[in-house]
JSON list of C-alpha atoms in Angstrom, two decimals:
[
{"chain": "A", "resi": 647, "resn": "ASP", "atom": "CA", "xyz": [-156.42, 37.04, -160.24]},
{"chain": "A", "resi": 648, "resn": "GLN", "atom": "CA", "xyz": [-156.98, 33.96, -160.26]},
{"chain": "A", "resi": 649, "resn": "GLN", "atom": "CA", "xyz": [-153.90, 31.53, -161.43]},
{"chain": "A", "resi": 650, "resn": "VAL", "atom": "CA", "xyz": [-155.00, 28.31, -160.27]},
{"chain": "A", "resi": 651, "resn": "LYS", "atom": "CA", "xyz": [-158.33, 27.02, -161.22]},
{"chain": "A", "resi": 652, "resn": "GLN", "atom": "CA", "xyz": [-160.31, 23.61, -160.02]},
{"chain": "A", "resi": 653, "resn": "ASN", "atom": "CA", "xyz": [-163.37, 23.85, -162.44]},
{"chain": "A", "resi": 654, "resn": "SER", "atom": "CA", "xyz": [-164.85, 20.52, -160.43]},
{"chain": "A", "resi": 655, "resn": "PRO", "atom": "CA", "xyz": [-166.73, 21.87, -157.26]},
{"chain": "A", "resi": 656, "resn": "SER", "atom": "CA", "xyz": [-167.26, 18.15, -156.32]},
{"chain": "A", "resi": 657, "resn": "LEU", "atom": "CA", "xyz": [-166.51, 14.67, -157.12]},
{"chain": "A", "resi": 658, "resn": "SER", "atom": "CA", "xyz": [-168.89, 11.47, -155.85]},
{"chain": "A", "resi": 659, "resn": "VAL", "atom": "CA", "xyz": [-166.89, 7.81, -156.32]},
{"chain": "A", "resi": 660, "resn": "GLN", "atom": "CA", "xyz": [-167.54, 4.18, -155.13]},
{"chain": "A", "resi": 661, "resn": "GLU", "atom": "CA", "xyz": [-165.20, 3.37, -152.07]},
{"chain": "A", "resi": 662, "resn": "GLY", "atom": "CA", "xyz": [-162.10, 1.13, -154.11]},
{"chain": "A", "resi": 663, "resn": "ARG", "atom": "CA", "xyz": [-162.08, 3.29, -157.00]},
{"chain": "A", "resi": 664, "resn": "ILE", "atom": "CA", "xyz": [-159.97, 5.80, -158.59]},
{"chain": "A", "resi": 665, "resn": "SER", "atom": "CA", "xyz": [-160.79, 9.31, -157.76]},
{"chain": "A", "resi": 666, "resn": "ILE", "atom": "CA", "xyz": [-159.23, 11.97, -160.03]},
{"chain": "A", "resi": 667, "resn": "LEU", "atom": "CA", "xyz": [-158.73, 15.61, -158.93]},
{"chain": "A", "resi": 668, "resn": "ASN", "atom": "CA", "xyz": [-158.01, 18.12, -161.69]},
{"chain": "A", "resi": 669, "resn": "CYS", "atom": "CA", "xyz": [-156.44, 21.68, -160.85]},
{"chain": "A", "resi": 670, "resn": "ASP", "atom": "CA", "xyz": [-155.69, 24.41, -164.25]},
{"chain": "A", "resi": 671, "resn": "TYR", "atom": "CA", "xyz": [-152.66, 26.92, -163.38]},
{"chain": "A", "resi": 672, "resn": "THR", "atom": "CA", "xyz": [-151.80, 29.80, -165.76]},
{"chain": "A", "resi": 673, "resn": "ASN", "atom": "CA", "xyz": [-148.62, 30.95, -164.36]},
{"chain": "A", "resi": 674, "resn": "SER", "atom": "CA", "xyz": [-145.54, 29.07, -166.02]},
{"chain": "A", "resi": 675, "resn": "MET", "atom": "CA", "xyz": [-142.97, 30.63, -163.14]},
{"chain": "A", "resi": 676, "resn": "PHE", "atom": "CA", "xyz": [-144.73, 27.79, -160.12]},
{"chain": "A", "resi": 677, "resn": "ASP", "atom": "CA", "xyz": [-141.51, 26.38, -158.48]},
{"chain": "A", "resi": 678, "resn": "TYR", "atom": "CA", "xyz": [-144.02, 24.05, -156.75]},
{"chain": "A", "resi": 679, "resn": "PHE", "atom": "CA", "xyz": [-147.60, 22.31, -156.88]},
{"chain": "A", "resi": 680, "resn": "LEU", "atom": "CA", "xyz": [-148.99, 20.92, -153.99]},
{"chain": "A", "resi": 681, "resn": "TRP", "atom": "CA", "xyz": [-152.29, 19.44, -152.67]},
{"chain": "A", "resi": 682, "resn": "TYR", "atom": "CA", "xyz": [-154.44, 19.77, -149.49]},
{"chain": "A", "resi": 683, "resn": "LYS", "atom": "CA", "xyz": [-156.93, 18.01, -147.78]},
{"chain": "A", "resi": 684, "resn": "LYS", "atom": "CA", "xyz": [-159.09, 19.91, -145.23]},
{"chain": "A", "resi": 685, "resn": "TYR", "atom": "CA", "xyz": [-162.18, 18.54, -143.33]},
{"chain": "A", "resi": 686, "resn": "PRO", "atom": "CA", "xyz": [-164.45, 21.46, -141.91]},
{"chain": "A", "resi": 687, "resn": "ALA", "atom": "CA", "xyz": [-163.39, 23.09, -139.06]},
{"chain": "A", "resi": 688, "resn": "GLU", "atom": "CA", "xyz": [-159.97, 22.34, -138.94]},
{"chain": "A", "resi": 689, "resn": "GLY", "atom": "CA", "xyz": [-156.57, 23.60, -141.41]},
{"chain": "A", "resi": 690, "resn": "PRO", "atom": "CA", "xyz": [-155.66, 22.15, -144.72]},
{"chain": "A", "resi": 691, "resn": "THR", "atom": "CA", "xyz": [-153.74, 18.65, -144.37]},
{"chain": "A", "resi": 692, "resn": "PHE", "atom": "CA", "xyz": [-150.83, 18.47, -146.71]},
{"chain": "A", "resi": 693, "resn": "LEU", "atom": "CA", "xyz": [-150.56, 15.52, -149.04]},
{"chain": "A", "resi": 694, "resn": "ILE", "atom": "CA", "xyz": [-148.13, 15.62, -151.51]},
{"chain": "A", "resi": 695, "resn": "SER", "atom": "CA", "xyz": [-146.19, 18.01, -153.83]},
{"chain": "A", "resi": 696, "resn": "ILE", "atom": "CA", "xyz": [-144.49, 17.79, -156.95]},
{"chain": "A", "resi": 697, "resn": "SER", "atom": "CA", "xyz": [-141.47, 20.08, -158.50]},
{"chain": "A", "resi": 698, "resn": "SER", "atom": "CA", "xyz": [-142.18, 21.93, -161.64]},
{"chain": "A", "resi": 699, "resn": "ILE", "atom": "CA", "xyz": [-139.14, 20.19, -162.92]},
{"chain": "A", "resi": 700, "resn": "LYS", "atom": "CA", "xyz": [-140.80, 16.68, -163.04]},
{"chain": "A", "resi": 701, "resn": "ASP", "atom": "CA", "xyz": [-143.85, 14.82, -163.80]},
{"chain": "A", "resi": 702, "resn": "LYS", "atom": "CA", "xyz": [-144.96, 12.62, -161.49]},
{"chain": "A", "resi": 703, "resn": "ASN", "atom": "CA", "xyz": [-144.76, 12.36, -157.60]},
{"chain": "A", "resi": 704, "resn": "GLU", "atom": "CA", "xyz": [-146.26, 9.34, -155.90]},
{"chain": "A", "resi": 705, "resn": "ASP", "atom": "CA", "xyz": [-147.06, 8.37, -152.08]},
{"chain": "A", "resi": 706, "resn": "GLY", "atom": "CA", "xyz": [-148.83, 5.85, -151.13]},
{"chain": "A", "resi": 707, "resn": "ARG", "atom": "CA", "xyz": [-152.58, 5.80, -152.55]},
{"chain": "A", "resi": 708, "resn": "PHE", "atom": "CA", "xyz": [-151.56, 9.30, -153.71]},
{"chain": "A", "resi": 709, "resn": "THR", "atom": "CA", "xyz": [-150.16, 10.22, -156.84]},
{"chain": "A", "resi": 710, "resn": "VAL", "atom": "CA", "xyz": [-149.85, 13.46, -158.79]},
{"chain": "A", "resi": 711, "resn": "PHE", "atom": "CA", "xyz": [-148.93, 13.95, -162.37]},
{"chain": "A", "resi": 712, "resn": "LEU", "atom": "CA", "xyz": [-147.96, 17.41, -163.97]},
{"chain": "A", "resi": 713, "resn": "ASN", "atom": "CA", "xyz": [-148.45, 18.15, -167.60]},
{"chain": "A", "resi": 714, "resn": "LYS", "atom": "CA", "xyz": [-146.34, 21.73, -167.56]},
{"chain": "A", "resi": 715, "resn": "SER", "atom": "CA", "xyz": [-147.03, 21.94, -171.64]},
{"chain": "A", "resi": 716, "resn": "ALA", "atom": "CA", "xyz": [-150.95, 21.88, -170.94]},
{"chain": "A", "resi": 717, "resn": "LYS", "atom": "CA", "xyz": [-150.52, 23.51, -167.32]},
{"chain": "A", "resi": 718, "resn": "HIS", "atom": "CA", "xyz": [-152.34, 20.70, -165.98]},
{"chain": "A", "resi": 719, "resn": "LEU", "atom": "CA", "xyz": [-152.00, 18.93, -162.85]},
{"chain": "A", "resi": 720, "resn": "SER", "atom": "CA", "xyz": [-154.48, 15.58, -161.47]},
{"chain": "A", "resi": 721, "resn": "LEU", "atom": "CA", "xyz": [-154.31, 14.06, -158.70]},
{"chain": "A", "resi": 722, "resn": "HIS", "atom": "CA", "xyz": [-154.87, 10.10, -158.38]},
{"chain": "A", "resi": 723, "resn": "ILE", "atom": "CA", "xyz": [-156.28, 8.84, -155.03]},
{"chain": "A", "resi": 724, "resn": "VAL", "atom": "CA", "xyz": [-156.46, 4.56, -155.38]},
{"chain": "A", "resi": 725, "resn": "PRO", "atom": "CA", "xyz": [-158.58, 3.14, -153.87]},
{"chain": "A", "resi": 726, "resn": "SER", "atom": "CA", "xyz": [-160.48, 5.77, -152.59]},
{"chain": "A", "resi": 727, "resn": "GLN", "atom": "CA", "xyz": [-162.06, 5.22, -148.59]},
{"chain": "A", "resi": 728, "resn": "PRO", "atom": "CA", "xyz": [-164.34, 6.81, -146.81]},
{"chain": "A", "resi": 729, "resn": "GLY", "atom": "CA", "xyz": [-162.20, 8.72, -145.11]},
{"chain": "A", "resi": 730, "resn": "ASP", "atom": "CA", "xyz": [-161.00, 10.50, -147.82]},
{"chain": "A", "resi": 731, "resn": "SER", "atom": "CA", "xyz": [-164.24, 12.55, -148.05]},
{"chain": "A", "resi": 732, "resn": "ALA", "atom": "CA", "xyz": [-163.38, 16.36, -147.40]},
{"chain": "A", "resi": 733, "resn": "VAL", "atom": "CA", "xyz": [-162.13, 19.46, -149.39]},
{"chain": "A", "resi": 734, "resn": "TYR", "atom": "CA", "xyz": [-159.32, 19.15, -151.59]},
{"chain": "A", "resi": 735, "resn": "PHE", "atom": "CA", "xyz": [-157.37, 22.06, -152.42]},
{"chain": "A", "resi": 736, "resn": "CYS", "atom": "CA", "xyz": [-154.52, 22.51, -155.34]},
{"chain": "A", "resi": 737, "resn": "ALA", "atom": "CA", "xyz": [-152.21, 24.57, -154.39]},
{"chain": "A", "resi": 738, "resn": "ALA", "atom": "CA", "xyz": [-148.79, 26.15, -156.75]},
{"chain": "A", "resi": 739, "resn": "LEU", "atom": "CA", "xyz": [-146.15, 27.77, -154.76]},
{"chain": "A", "resi": 740, "resn": "LEU", "atom": "CA", "xyz": [-144.20, 31.12, -156.36]},
{"chain": "A", "resi": 741, "resn": "ASN", "atom": "CA", "xyz": [-140.99, 32.25, -155.84]},
{"chain": "A", "resi": 742, "resn": "ASP", "atom": "CA", "xyz": [-140.72, 30.11, -152.64]},
{"chain": "A", "resi": 743, "resn": "TYR", "atom": "CA", "xyz": [-143.08, 32.22, -150.37]},
{"chain": "A", "resi": 744, "resn": "LYS", "atom": "CA", "xyz": [-146.59, 32.21, -151.93]},
{"chain": "A", "resi": 745, "resn": "LEU", "atom": "CA", "xyz": [-148.71, 29.85, -152.68]},
{"chain": "A", "resi": 746, "resn": "SER", "atom": "CA", "xyz": [-152.10, 30.48, -154.86]},
{"chain": "A", "resi": 747, "resn": "PHE", "atom": "CA", "xyz": [-154.74, 28.18, -154.46]},
{"chain": "A", "resi": 748, "resn": "GLY", "atom": "CA", "xyz": [-157.70, 26.82, -156.49]},
{"chain": "A", "resi": 749, "resn": "ALA", "atom": "CA", "xyz": [-161.56, 27.00, -155.19]},
{"chain": "A", "resi": 750, "resn": "GLY", "atom": "CA", "xyz": [-161.09, 23.35, -153.82]},
{"chain": "A", "resi": 751, "resn": "THR", "atom": "CA", "xyz": [-163.26, 20.30, -154.67]},
{"chain": "A", "resi": 752, "resn": "THR", "atom": "CA", "xyz": [-165.41, 18.59, -152.43]},
{"chain": "A", "resi": 753, "resn": "VAL", "atom": "CA", "xyz": [-164.89, 14.57, -152.27]},
{"chain": "A", "resi": 754, "resn": "THR", "atom": "CA", "xyz": [-167.69, 12.35, -151.60]},
{"chain": "A", "resi": 755, "resn": "VAL", "atom": "CA", "xyz": [-166.78, 8.51, -151.04]},
{"chain": "A", "resi": 756, "resn": "ARG", "atom": "CA", "xyz": [-169.88, 6.70, -150.90]},
{"chain": "A", "resi": 757, "resn": "ALA", "atom": "CA", "xyz": [-170.14, 2.75, -149.92]},
{"chain": "B", "resi": 1023, "resn": "GLU", "atom": "CA", "xyz": [-150.19, 16.68, -136.30]},
{"chain": "B", "resi": 1024, "resn": "THR", "atom": "CA", "xyz": [-148.32, 19.19, -137.94]},
{"chain": "B", "resi": 1025, "resn": "GLY", "atom": "CA", "xyz": [-146.37, 21.10, -135.38]},
{"chain": "B", "resi": 1026, "resn": "VAL", "atom": "CA", "xyz": [-148.30, 24.30, -135.85]},
{"chain": "B", "resi": 1027, "resn": "THR", "atom": "CA", "xyz": [-150.31, 25.52, -133.23]},
{"chain": "B", "resi": 1028, "resn": "GLN", "atom": "CA", "xyz": [-152.26, 28.61, -133.33]},
{"chain": "B", "resi": 1029, "resn": "SER", "atom": "CA", "xyz": [-154.53, 30.82, -130.81]},
{"chain": "B", "resi": 1030, "resn": "PRO", "atom": "CA", "xyz": [-156.87, 31.49, -130.28]},
{"chain": "B", "resi": 1031, "resn": "THR", "atom": "CA", "xyz": [-159.06, 29.05, -132.03]},
{"chain": "B", "resi": 1032, "resn": "HIS", "atom": "CA", "xyz": [-162.49, 30.95, -131.89]},
{"chain": "B", "resi": 1033, "resn": "LEU", "atom": "CA", "xyz": [-163.08, 34.86, -131.58]},
{"chain": "B", "resi": 1034, "resn": "ILE", "atom": "CA", "xyz": [-165.67, 37.74, -131.96]},
{"chain": "B", "resi": 1035, "resn": "LYS", "atom": "CA", "xyz": [-164.98, 41.02, -132.23]},
{"chain": "B", "resi": 1036, "resn": "THR", "atom": "CA", "xyz": [-166.75, 44.14, -132.87]},
{"chain": "B", "resi": 1037, "resn": "ARG", "atom": "CA", "xyz": [-166.42, 46.28, -136.32]},
{"chain": "B", "resi": 1038, "resn": "GLY", "atom": "CA", "xyz": [-163.56, 49.07, -135.72]},
{"chain": "B", "resi": 1039, "resn": "GLN", "atom": "CA", "xyz": [-161.90, 46.62, -133.13]},
{"chain": "B", "resi": 1040, "resn": "GLN", "atom": "CA", "xyz": [-158.54, 45.41, -133.71]},
{"chain": "B", "resi": 1041, "resn": "VAL", "atom": "CA", "xyz": [-157.39, 41.75, -133.47]},
{"chain": "B", "resi": 1042, "resn": "THR", "atom": "CA", "xyz": [-154.08, 40.32, -132.50]},
{"chain": "B", "resi": 1043, "resn": "LEU", "atom": "CA", "xyz": [-153.88, 36.32, -133.78]},
{"chain": "B", "resi": 1044, "resn": "ARG", "atom": "CA", "xyz": [-150.63, 33.90, -133.10]},
{"chain": "B", "resi": 1045, "resn": "CYS", "atom": "CA", "xyz": [-148.95, 30.55, -134.32]},
{"chain": "B", "resi": 1046, "resn": "SER", "atom": "CA", "xyz": [-145.88, 29.14, -133.60]},
{"chain": "B", "resi": 1047, "resn": "SER", "atom": "CA", "xyz": [-143.91, 27.73, -136.43]},
{"chain": "B", "resi": 1048, "resn": "GLN", "atom": "CA", "xyz": [-143.14, 23.31, -136.58]},
{"chain": "B", "resi": 1049, "resn": "SER", "atom": "CA", "xyz": [-139.65, 22.91, -134.87]},
{"chain": "B", "resi": 1050, "resn": "GLY", "atom": "CA", "xyz": [-136.90, 23.42, -137.52]},
{"chain": "B", "resi": 1051, "resn": "HIS", "atom": "CA", "xyz": [-139.35, 25.84, -139.77]},
{"chain": "B", "resi": 1052, "resn": "ASN", "atom": "CA", "xyz": [-137.67, 29.57, -140.22]},
{"chain": "B", "resi": 1053, "resn": "THR", "atom": "CA", "xyz": [-140.62, 30.76, -142.11]},
{"chain": "B", "resi": 1054, "resn": "VAL", "atom": "CA", "xyz": [-144.39, 31.58, -141.33]},
{"chain": "B", "resi": 1055, "resn": "SER", "atom": "CA", "xyz": [-146.80, 32.96, -144.26]},
{"chain": "B", "resi": 1056, "resn": "TRP", "atom": "CA", "xyz": [-150.47, 33.58, -142.99]},
{"chain": "B", "resi": 1057, "resn": "TYR", "atom": "CA", "xyz": [-153.52, 33.13, -145.15]},
{"chain": "B", "resi": 1058, "resn": "GLN", "atom": "CA", "xyz": [-156.89, 34.45, -145.04]},
{"chain": "B", "resi": 1059, "resn": "GLN", "atom": "CA", "xyz": [-159.84, 32.08, -146.11]},
{"chain": "B", "resi": 1060, "resn": "ALA", "atom": "CA", "xyz": [-163.41, 32.95, -146.64]},
{"chain": "B", "resi": 1061, "resn": "LEU", "atom": "CA", "xyz": [-166.33, 30.68, -146.72]},
{"chain": "B", "resi": 1062, "resn": "GLY", "atom": "CA", "xyz": [-166.59, 28.61, -149.84]},
{"chain": "B", "resi": 1063, "resn": "GLN", "atom": "CA", "xyz": [-163.23, 29.94, -151.04]},
{"chain": "B", "resi": 1064, "resn": "GLY", "atom": "CA", "xyz": [-159.56, 28.93, -151.07]},
{"chain": "B", "resi": 1065, "resn": "PRO", "atom": "CA", "xyz": [-156.94, 30.60, -148.90]},
{"chain": "B", "resi": 1066, "resn": "GLN", "atom": "CA", "xyz": [-155.85, 33.80, -149.87]},
{"chain": "B", "resi": 1067, "resn": "PHE", "atom": "CA", "xyz": [-152.09, 35.30, -149.38]},
{"chain": "B", "resi": 1068, "resn": "ILE", "atom": "CA", "xyz": [-151.99, 38.09, -146.66]},
{"chain": "B", "resi": 1069, "resn": "PHE", "atom": "CA", "xyz": [-147.80, 37.58, -146.31]},
{"chain": "B", "resi": 1070, "resn": "GLN", "atom": "CA", "xyz": [-144.86, 35.67, -145.14]},
{"chain": "B", "resi": 1071, "resn": "TYR", "atom": "CA", "xyz": [-142.25, 36.89, -142.41]},
{"chain": "B", "resi": 1072, "resn": "TYR", "atom": "CA", "xyz": [-138.56, 35.29, -143.52]},
{"chain": "B", "resi": 1073, "resn": "ARG", "atom": "CA", "xyz": [-135.89, 36.07, -140.33]},
{"chain": "B", "resi": 1074, "resn": "GLU", "atom": "CA", "xyz": [-138.17, 38.57, -138.93]},
{"chain": "B", "resi": 1075, "resn": "GLU", "atom": "CA", "xyz": [-139.04, 40.88, -141.93]},
{"chain": "B", "resi": 1076, "resn": "GLU", "atom": "CA", "xyz": [-141.93, 40.64, -144.19]},
{"chain": "B", "resi": 1077, "resn": "ASN", "atom": "CA", "xyz": [-140.83, 38.80, -147.16]},
{"chain": "B", "resi": 1078, "resn": "GLY", "atom": "CA", "xyz": [-143.65, 39.19, -149.67]},
{"chain": "B", "resi": 1079, "resn": "ARG", "atom": "CA", "xyz": [-147.39, 40.68, -149.47]},
{"chain": "B", "resi": 1080, "resn": "GLY", "atom": "CA", "xyz": [-150.72, 39.71, -151.10]},
{"chain": "B", "resi": 1081, "resn": "ASN", "atom": "CA", "xyz": [-153.40, 42.06, -151.57]},
{"chain": "B", "resi": 1082, "resn": "PHE", "atom": "CA", "xyz": [-154.26, 43.30, -148.39]},
{"chain": "B", "resi": 1083, "resn": "PRO", "atom": "CA", "xyz": [-154.41, 46.88, -146.91]},
{"chain": "B", "resi": 1084, "resn": "PRO", "atom": "CA", "xyz": [-151.97, 48.02, -144.37]},
{"chain": "B", "resi": 1085, "resn": "ARG", "atom": "CA", "xyz": [-154.45, 47.51, -141.80]},
{"chain": "B", "resi": 1086, "resn": "PHE", "atom": "CA", "xyz": [-153.02, 43.86, -141.82]},
{"chain": "B", "resi": 1087, "resn": "SER", "atom": "CA", "xyz": [-149.81, 43.72, -140.31]},
{"chain": "B", "resi": 1088, "resn": "GLY", "atom": "CA", "xyz": [-147.53, 41.16, -138.82]},
{"chain": "B", "resi": 1089, "resn": "LEU", "atom": "CA", "xyz": [-144.31, 40.11, -136.53]},
{"chain": "B", "resi": 1090, "resn": "GLN", "atom": "CA", "xyz": [-142.14, 37.45, -136.75]},
{"chain": "B", "resi": 1091, "resn": "PHE", "atom": "CA", "xyz": [-139.95, 36.86, -133.48]},
{"chain": "B", "resi": 1092, "resn": "PRO", "atom": "CA", "xyz": [-136.65, 34.95, -132.78]},
{"chain": "B", "resi": 1093, "resn": "ASN", "atom": "CA", "xyz": [-138.24, 31.71, -132.32]},
{"chain": "B", "resi": 1094, "resn": "TYR", "atom": "CA", "xyz": [-139.86, 32.25, -135.55]},
{"chain": "B", "resi": 1095, "resn": "SER", "atom": "CA", "xyz": [-143.16, 32.56, -133.78]},
{"chain": "B", "resi": 1096, "resn": "SER", "atom": "CA", "xyz": [-145.61, 35.10, -135.60]},
{"chain": "B", "resi": 1097, "resn": "GLU", "atom": "CA", "xyz": [-148.54, 37.12, -134.70]},
{"chain": "B", "resi": 1098, "resn": "LEU", "atom": "CA", "xyz": [-151.28, 38.93, -137.29]},
{"chain": "B", "resi": 1099, "resn": "ASN", "atom": "CA", "xyz": [-152.84, 41.90, -136.21]},
{"chain": "B", "resi": 1100, "resn": "VAL", "atom": "CA", "xyz": [-155.38, 43.75, -138.01]},
{"chain": "B", "resi": 1101, "resn": "ASN", "atom": "CA", "xyz": [-156.83, 46.82, -137.04]},
{"chain": "B", "resi": 1102, "resn": "ALA", "atom": "CA", "xyz": [-160.05, 49.00, -137.92]},
{"chain": "B", "resi": 1103, "resn": "LEU", "atom": "CA", "xyz": [-162.22, 45.26, -138.40]},
{"chain": "B", "resi": 1104, "resn": "GLU", "atom": "CA", "xyz": [-164.57, 45.63, -140.94]},
{"chain": "B", "resi": 1105, "resn": "LEU", "atom": "CA", "xyz": [-167.36, 42.53, -141.35]},
{"chain": "B", "resi": 1106, "resn": "ASP", "atom": "CA", "xyz": [-165.58, 41.43, -144.35]},
{"chain": "B", "resi": 1107, "resn": "ASP", "atom": "CA", "xyz": [-162.67, 40.44, -142.24]},
{"chain": "B", "resi": 1108, "resn": "SER", "atom": "CA", "xyz": [-164.78, 37.58, -141.03]},
{"chain": "B", "resi": 1109, "resn": "ALA", "atom": "CA", "xyz": [-163.01, 34.65, -141.54]},
{"chain": "B", "resi": 1110, "resn": "LEU", "atom": "CA", "xyz": [-160.83, 31.65, -141.11]},
{"chain": "B", "resi": 1111, "resn": "TYR", "atom": "CA", "xyz": [-156.98, 32.90, -140.62]},
{"chain": "B", "resi": 1112, "resn": "LEU", "atom": "CA", "xyz": [-155.02, 30.35, -141.31]},
{"chain": "B", "resi": 1113, "resn": "CYS", "atom": "CA", "xyz": [-151.18, 29.98, -140.54]},
{"chain": "B", "resi": 1114, "resn": "ALA", "atom": "CA", "xyz": [-148.46, 28.41, -142.49]},
{"chain": "B", "resi": 1115, "resn": "SER", "atom": "CA", "xyz": [-144.84, 27.40, -141.54]},
{"chain": "B", "resi": 1116, "resn": "SER", "atom": "CA", "xyz": [-142.28, 26.52, -143.71]},
{"chain": "B", "resi": 1117, "resn": "LEU", "atom": "CA", "xyz": [-138.34, 25.75, -144.29]},
{"chain": "B", "resi": 1118, "resn": "LYS", "atom": "CA", "xyz": [-136.85, 28.34, -146.77]},
{"chain": "B", "resi": 1119, "resn": "GLY", "atom": "CA", "xyz": [-134.32, 26.72, -149.41]},
{"chain": "B", "resi": 1120, "resn": "PRO", "atom": "CA", "xyz": [-134.54, 24.85, -152.98]},
{"chain": "B", "resi": 1121, "resn": "SER", "atom": "CA", "xyz": [-136.68, 22.13, -151.77]},
{"chain": "B", "resi": 1122, "resn": "SER", "atom": "CA", "xyz": [-139.62, 24.37, -149.42]},
{"chain": "B", "resi": 1123, "resn": "GLY", "atom": "CA", "xyz": [-142.19, 23.11, -151.88]},
{"chain": "B", "resi": 1124, "resn": "ASN", "atom": "CA", "xyz": [-142.24, 19.98, -149.85]},
{"chain": "B", "resi": 1125, "resn": "THR", "atom": "CA", "xyz": [-142.43, 21.08, -146.10]},
{"chain": "B", "resi": 1126, "resn": "ILE", "atom": "CA", "xyz": [-145.08, 23.83, -145.91]},
{"chain": "B", "resi": 1127, "resn": "TYR", "atom": "CA", "xyz": [-147.41, 23.05, -143.18]},
{"chain": "B", "resi": 1128, "resn": "PHE", "atom": "CA", "xyz": [-150.47, 24.65, -141.73]},
{"chain": "B", "resi": 1129, "resn": "GLY", "atom": "CA", "xyz": [-152.23, 24.72, -138.23]},
{"chain": "B", "resi": 1130, "resn": "GLU", "atom": "CA", "xyz": [-155.68, 24.66, -137.54]},
{"chain": "B", "resi": 1131, "resn": "GLY", "atom": "CA", "xyz": [-156.76, 28.30, -137.76]},
{"chain": "B", "resi": 1132, "resn": "SER", "atom": "CA", "xyz": [-158.07, 30.87, -135.89]},
{"chain": "B", "resi": 1133, "resn": "TRP", "atom": "CA", "xyz": [-161.92, 31.51, -136.53]},
{"chain": "B", "resi": 1134, "resn": "LEU", "atom": "CA", "xyz": [-162.84, 34.98, -136.67]},
{"chain": "B", "resi": 1135, "resn": "THR", "atom": "CA", "xyz": [-165.83, 36.46, -136.75]},
{"chain": "B", "resi": 1136, "resn": "VAL", "atom": "CA", "xyz": [-166.64, 40.20, -136.78]},
{"chain": "B", "resi": 1137, "resn": "VAL", "atom": "CA", "xyz": [-170.18, 41.62, -135.88]}
]
């Protein structure tokens, strides 16, 4: 059962502009939502998370927005840099033990 | 650098064999979870260990088993390997509690190829 969905498999953005990654979920019981960045042949790197009781969290260039009524979250990266080119995974935590992941969005930052 | 280490990084096994993968959690973390990531997909939850006991399991058969040791390190064992078990196996370390969603870190993974 695909409880977390990333409907855009890829995103291309110009260096310096904003990258917006989207994620939808179906289970209203998720406690936390997390974003990870992954390079080929490496493990996922934690970027930012947000509790289900909040609607925004910001950390440097990364901001995550949560819309509980729409069961939707998004990650904004401003400004986008060449090193941001990677696969980004949205994940949701249930009952403090299980992460459900989306299929990932490949971001390419163009010079 | 997350402080979560996994070994081995790569290995090749023959169908029907058994494999053991190892994970050392980040200092201060008491919980280890294992995930399987096939090519082109997101990681899939296998199980979690907390206080040396299994604390939740995903949709994986019993031939996937694990252990957690008193120092919180963990092993993933897979028996009777099948070709479809070829994947990246990821270990995630965390500190169980109300803010656990802020502290889930992954290791670099172990690439398993079954031939």
